Amino acid sequence: MTKCFVNTHRMAKKEVRPTKLELTILRVLWEAGPRSVRDIQEILNEARPTGYTTVLKMMQIMTEKGLVERDETVRPQIYRARYSQEQTQRQLLKDLIQRAYGGSVKSLVMHALATKKSSPEDLEAIEKLLDRFEGGRYKCGLL
């Protein structure tokens, strides 16, 4: 039988920011792939006791919000993340940059670098990335 994931959300077209619990559930789906409520609950239980009805309610809310899609052609129903981890992280980061840093990517990066000591490997990777964006013209001297 063909899987038919249904997106039943009815919310207006606006960006939805997942809550902390919703992100935890999305991580399960990104790492483990499409799963039933019971499967998700068992995986969540490994880190912290979580009730089946709590997970079921969260999956219903997440479906309504458009964060997950549900395959209604099978029993038990199977859920999958509607957006990839990369798409979700990109959207959350865009939102954070706008709300907390007034749209300044530079401020975000400077704050991130000042918050936690970066390894020489991380700094080298950042420098290479900046160099690539600048077409080889930019040497920031992070090392």
PDB file of C-alpha atoms in Angstrom:
ATOM      1  CA  MET A   1       0.000   0.000   0.000  1.00  0.00           C
ATOM      2  CA  THR A   2       1.276   3.477  -0.861  1.00  0.00           C
ATOM      3  CA  LYS A   3       1.988   5.793   2.013  1.00  0.00           C
ATOM      4  CA  CYS A   4      -0.100   8.911   1.838  1.00  0.00           C
ATOM      5  CA  PHE A   5       1.052  11.565   4.279  1.00  0.00           C
ATOM      6  CA  VAL A   6      -1.705  14.062   4.876  1.00  0.00           C
ATOM      7  CA  ASN A   7      -1.104  17.600   5.971  1.00  0.00           C
ATOM      8  CA  THR A   8      -4.262  18.622   7.788  1.00  0.00           C
ATOM      9  CA  HIS A   9      -3.158  21.942   9.255  1.00  0.00           C
ATOM     10  CA  ARG A  10      -5.637  24.773   8.907  1.00  0.00           C
ATOM     11  CA  MET A  11      -3.592  27.650  10.269  1.00  0.00           C
ATOM     12  CA  ALA A  12      -2.979  30.814   8.287  1.00  0.00           C
ATOM     13  CA  LYS A  13       0.173  30.895   6.203  1.00  0.00           C
ATOM     14  CA  LYS A  14       2.698  32.132   8.735  1.00  0.00           C
ATOM     15  CA  GLU A  15       5.949  30.781  10.016  1.00  0.00           C
ATOM     16  CA  VAL A  16       5.454  28.481  12.986  1.00  0.00           C
ATOM     17  CA  ARG A  17       8.112  28.372  15.677  1.00  0.00           C
ATOM     18  CA  PRO A  18       8.246  24.926  17.282  1.00  0.00           C
ATOM     19  CA  THR A  19       8.269  24.818  21.080  1.00  0.00           C
ATOM     20  CA  LYS A  20      11.066  23.051  22.974  1.00  0.00           C
ATOM     21  CA  LEU A  21       9.016  19.826  23.224  1.00  0.00           C
ATOM     22  CA  GLU A  22       8.025  20.043  19.557  1.00  0.00           C
ATOM     23  CA  LEU A  23      11.699  20.382  18.595  1.00  0.00           C
ATOM     24  CA  THR A  24      12.513  17.333  20.717  1.00  0.00           C
ATOM     25  CA  ILE A  25       9.859  15.342  18.841  1.00  0.00           C
ATOM     26  CA  LEU A  26      11.072  16.686  15.495  1.00  0.00           C
ATOM     27  CA  ARG A  27      14.620  15.550  16.370  1.00  0.00           C
ATOM     28  CA  VAL A  28      13.261  12.042  16.953  1.00  0.00           C
ATOM     29  CA  LEU A  29      11.599  12.086  13.527  1.00  0.00           C
ATOM     30  CA  TRP A  30      14.681  13.516  11.785  1.00  0.00           C
ATOM     31  CA  GLU A  31      16.983  10.941  13.349  1.00  0.00           C
ATOM     32  CA  ALA A  32      14.719   7.873  13.391  1.00  0.00           C
ATOM     33  CA  GLY A  33      12.488   8.626  10.398  1.00  0.00           C
ATOM     34  CA  PRO A  34       8.687   8.338  10.230  1.00  0.00           C
ATOM     35  CA  ARG A  35       7.250   6.734  13.365  1.00  0.00           C
ATOM     36  CA  SER A  36       4.037   5.948  15.213  1.00  0.00           C
ATOM     37  CA  VAL A  37       3.067   7.789  18.386  1.00  0.00           C
ATOM     38  CA  ARG A  38       4.060   4.713  20.425  1.00  0.00           C
ATOM     39  CA  ASP A  39       7.508   4.590  18.755  1.00  0.00           C
ATOM     40  CA  ILE A  40       8.069   8.297  19.415  1.00  0.00           C
ATOM     41  CA  GLN A  41       6.945   7.929  23.022  1.00  0.00           C
ATOM     42  CA  GLU A  42       9.330   5.007  23.604  1.00  0.00           C
ATOM     43  CA  ILE A  43      12.266   6.988  22.187  1.00  0.00           C
ATOM     44  CA  LEU A  44      11.377  10.030  24.318  1.00  0.00           C
ATOM     45  CA  ASN A  45      11.083   7.791  27.389  1.00  0.00           C
ATOM     46  CA  GLU A  46      14.772   6.895  27.085  1.00  0.00           C
ATOM     47  CA  ALA A  47      15.677  10.453  28.089  1.00  0.00           C
ATOM     48  CA  ARG A  48      12.708  11.404  30.258  1.00  0.00           C
ATOM     49  CA  PRO A  49       9.430   9.682  31.209  1.00  0.00           C
ATOM     50  CA  THR A  50       6.736  10.834  28.789  1.00  0.00           C
ATOM     51  CA  GLY A  51       3.148   9.599  28.713  1.00  0.00           C
ATOM     52  CA  TYR A  52       1.567   8.164  25.584  1.00  0.00           C
ATOM     53  CA  THR A  53      -1.383  10.569  25.724  1.00  0.00           C
ATOM     54  CA  THR A  54       0.992  13.540  26.042  1.00  0.00           C
ATOM     55  CA  VAL A  55       2.839  12.482  22.885  1.00  0.00           C
ATOM     56  CA  LEU A  56      -0.437  11.763  21.069  1.00  0.00           C
ATOM     57  CA  LYS A  57      -1.759  15.238  21.926  1.00  0.00           C
ATOM     58  CA  MET A  58       1.539  16.830  20.844  1.00  0.00           C
ATOM     59  CA  MET A  59       1.413  14.980  17.528  1.00  0.00           C
ATOM     60  CA  GLN A  60      -2.153  16.213  16.974  1.00  0.00           C
ATOM     61  CA  ILE A  61      -1.112  19.792  17.747  1.00  0.00           C
ATOM     62  CA  MET A  62       1.981  19.511  15.533  1.00  0.00           C
ATOM     63  CA  THR A  63      -0.150  18.156  12.681  1.00  0.00           C
ATOM     64  CA  GLU A  64      -2.558  21.060  13.082  1.00  0.00           C
ATOM     65  CA  LYS A  65       0.354  23.536  13.090  1.00  0.00           C
ATOM     66  CA  GLY A  66       1.807  21.949   9.959  1.00  0.00           C
ATOM     67  CA  LEU A  67       5.020  20.748  11.612  1.00  0.00           C
ATOM     68  CA  VAL A  68       4.349  17.065  10.897  1.00  0.00           C
ATOM     69  CA  GLU A  69       2.323  15.070   8.405  1.00  0.00           C
ATOM     70  CA  ARG A  70       0.356  11.930   9.190  1.00  0.00           C
ATOM     71  CA  ASP A  71      -0.033   8.795   7.049  1.00  0.00           C
ATOM     72  CA  GLU A  72      -3.654   7.868   7.613  1.00  0.00           C
ATOM     73  CA  THR A  73      -3.587   4.841   5.290  1.00  0.00           C
ATOM     74  CA  VAL A  74      -1.937   2.616   7.912  1.00  0.00           C
ATOM     75  CA  ARG A  75      -2.638   1.656  11.501  1.00  0.00           C
ATOM     76  CA  PRO A  76      -1.134   2.792  13.695  1.00  0.00           C
ATOM     77  CA  GLN A  77      -0.839   6.136  11.921  1.00  0.00           C
ATOM     78  CA  ILE A  78       2.700   7.162  11.049  1.00  0.00           C
ATOM     79  CA  TYR A  79       4.031  10.689  11.455  1.00  0.00           C
ATOM     80  CA  ARG A  80       6.921  12.364   9.685  1.00  0.00           C
ATOM     81  CA  ALA A  81       8.460  15.821   9.900  1.00  0.00           C
ATOM     82  CA  ARG A  82       7.017  18.114   7.252  1.00  0.00           C
ATOM     83  CA  TYR A  83      10.279  20.047   6.891  1.00  0.00           C
ATOM     84  CA  SER A  84      13.866  18.833   7.017  1.00  0.00           C
ATOM     85  CA  GLN A  85      16.074  19.593   9.984  1.00  0.00           C
ATOM     86  CA  GLU A  86      18.071  22.014   7.837  1.00  0.00           C
ATOM     87  CA  GLN A  87      14.944  23.903   6.686  1.00  0.00           C
ATOM     88  CA  THR A  88      13.677  24.179  10.254  1.00  0.00           C
ATOM     89  CA  GLN A  89      17.038  25.315  11.632  1.00  0.00           C
ATOM     90  CA  ARG A  90      17.380  27.875   8.841  1.00  0.00           C
ATOM     91  CA  GLN A  91      13.911  29.298   9.589  1.00  0.00           C
ATOM     92  CA  LEU A  92      14.561  29.425  13.345  1.00  0.00           C
ATOM     93  CA  LEU A  93      17.897  31.140  12.758  1.00  0.00           C
ATOM     94  CA  LYS A  94      16.337  33.722  10.409  1.00  0.00           C
ATOM     95  CA  ASP A  95      13.726  34.428  13.066  1.00  0.00           C
ATOM     96  CA  LEU A  96      16.367  34.730  15.813  1.00  0.00           C
ATOM     97  CA  ILE A  97      18.496  37.069  13.700  1.00  0.00           C
ATOM     98  CA  GLN A  98      15.487  39.313  13.069  1.00  0.00           C
ATOM     99  CA  ARG A  99      14.057  39.297  16.594  1.00  0.00           C
ATOM    100  CA  ALA A 100      17.192  39.321  18.747  1.00  0.00           C
ATOM    101  CA  TYR A 101      19.817  40.944  16.520  1.00  0.00           C
ATOM    102  CA  GLY A 102      17.779  43.379  14.433  1.00  0.00           C
ATOM    103  CA  GLY A 103      18.689  41.502  11.264  1.00  0.00           C
ATOM    104  CA  SER A 104      22.454  41.697  11.857  1.00  0.00           C
ATOM    105  CA  VAL A 105      24.192  38.427  11.008  1.00  0.00           C
ATOM    106  CA  LYS A 106      27.490  39.990  12.112  1.00  0.00           C
ATOM    107  CA  SER A 107      26.108  40.630  15.623  1.00  0.00           C
ATOM    108  CA  LEU A 108      24.865  37.055  15.856  1.00  0.00           C
ATOM    109  CA  VAL A 109      28.206  35.603  14.788  1.00  0.00           C
ATOM    110  CA  MET A 110      30.209  37.883  17.085  1.00  0.00           C
ATOM    111  CA  HIS A 111      27.938  37.004  20.006  1.00  0.00           C
ATOM    112  CA  ALA A 112      28.192  33.283  19.229  1.00  0.00           C
ATOM    113  CA  LEU A 113      31.986  33.446  19.075  1.00  0.00           C
ATOM    114  CA  ALA A 114      32.170  35.408  22.338  1.00  0.00           C
ATOM    115  CA  THR A 115      29.790  33.049  24.167  1.00  0.00           C
ATOM    116  CA  LYS A 116      31.803  29.849  23.918  1.00  0.00           C
ATOM    117  CA  LYS A 117      35.486  29.231  23.325  1.00  0.00           C
ATOM    118  CA  SER A 118      35.897  27.888  19.805  1.00  0.00           C
ATOM    119  CA  SER A 119      38.401  25.224  18.894  1.00  0.00           C
ATOM    120  CA  PRO A 120      41.140  26.035  16.387  1.00  0.00           C
ATOM    121  CA  GLU A 121      39.381  23.652  13.969  1.00  0.00           C
ATOM    122  CA  ASP A 122      36.088  25.554  14.316  1.00  0.00           C
ATOM    123  CA  LEU A 123      37.834  28.892  13.796  1.00  0.00           C
ATOM    124  CA  GLU A 124      39.610  27.546  10.733  1.00  0.00           C
ATOM    125  CA  ALA A 125      36.316  26.283   9.307  1.00  0.00           C
ATOM    126  CA  ILE A 126      34.687  29.673   9.947  1.00  0.00           C
ATOM    127  CA  GLU A 127      37.607  31.461   8.295  1.00  0.00           C
ATOM    128  CA  LYS A 128      37.383  29.181   5.235  1.00  0.00           C
ATOM    129  CA  LEU A 129      33.643  29.777   5.024  1.00  0.00           C
ATOM    130  CA  LEU A 130      34.094  33.548   5.213  1.00  0.00           C
ATOM    131  CA  ASP A 131      36.903  33.347   2.674  1.00  0.00           C
ATOM    132  CA  ARG A 132      34.638  31.398   0.301  1.00  0.00           C
ATOM    133  CA  PHE A 133      31.819  33.931   0.707  1.00  0.00           C
ATOM    134  CA  GLU A 134      34.216  36.751  -0.020  1.00  0.00           C
ATOM    135  CA  GLY A 135      35.662  34.979  -3.068  1.00  0.00           C
ATOM    136  CA  GLY A 136      39.091  34.532  -1.536  1.00  0.00           C
ATOM    137  CA  ARG A 137      39.502  38.251  -0.846  1.00  0.00           C
ATOM    138  CA  TYR A 138      38.816  38.199   2.886  1.00  0.00           C
ATOM    139  CA  LYS A 139      41.196  37.107   5.595  1.00  0.00           C
ATOM    140  CA  CYS A 140      39.639  37.721   8.955  1.00  0.00           C
ATOM    141  CA  GLY A 141      42.559  36.555  11.094  1.00  0.00           C
ATOM    142  CA  LEU A 142      40.509  34.485  13.513  1.00  0.00           C
ATOM    143  CA  LEU A 143      43.408  32.128  14.157  1.00  0.00           C
TER     144      LEU A 143
END
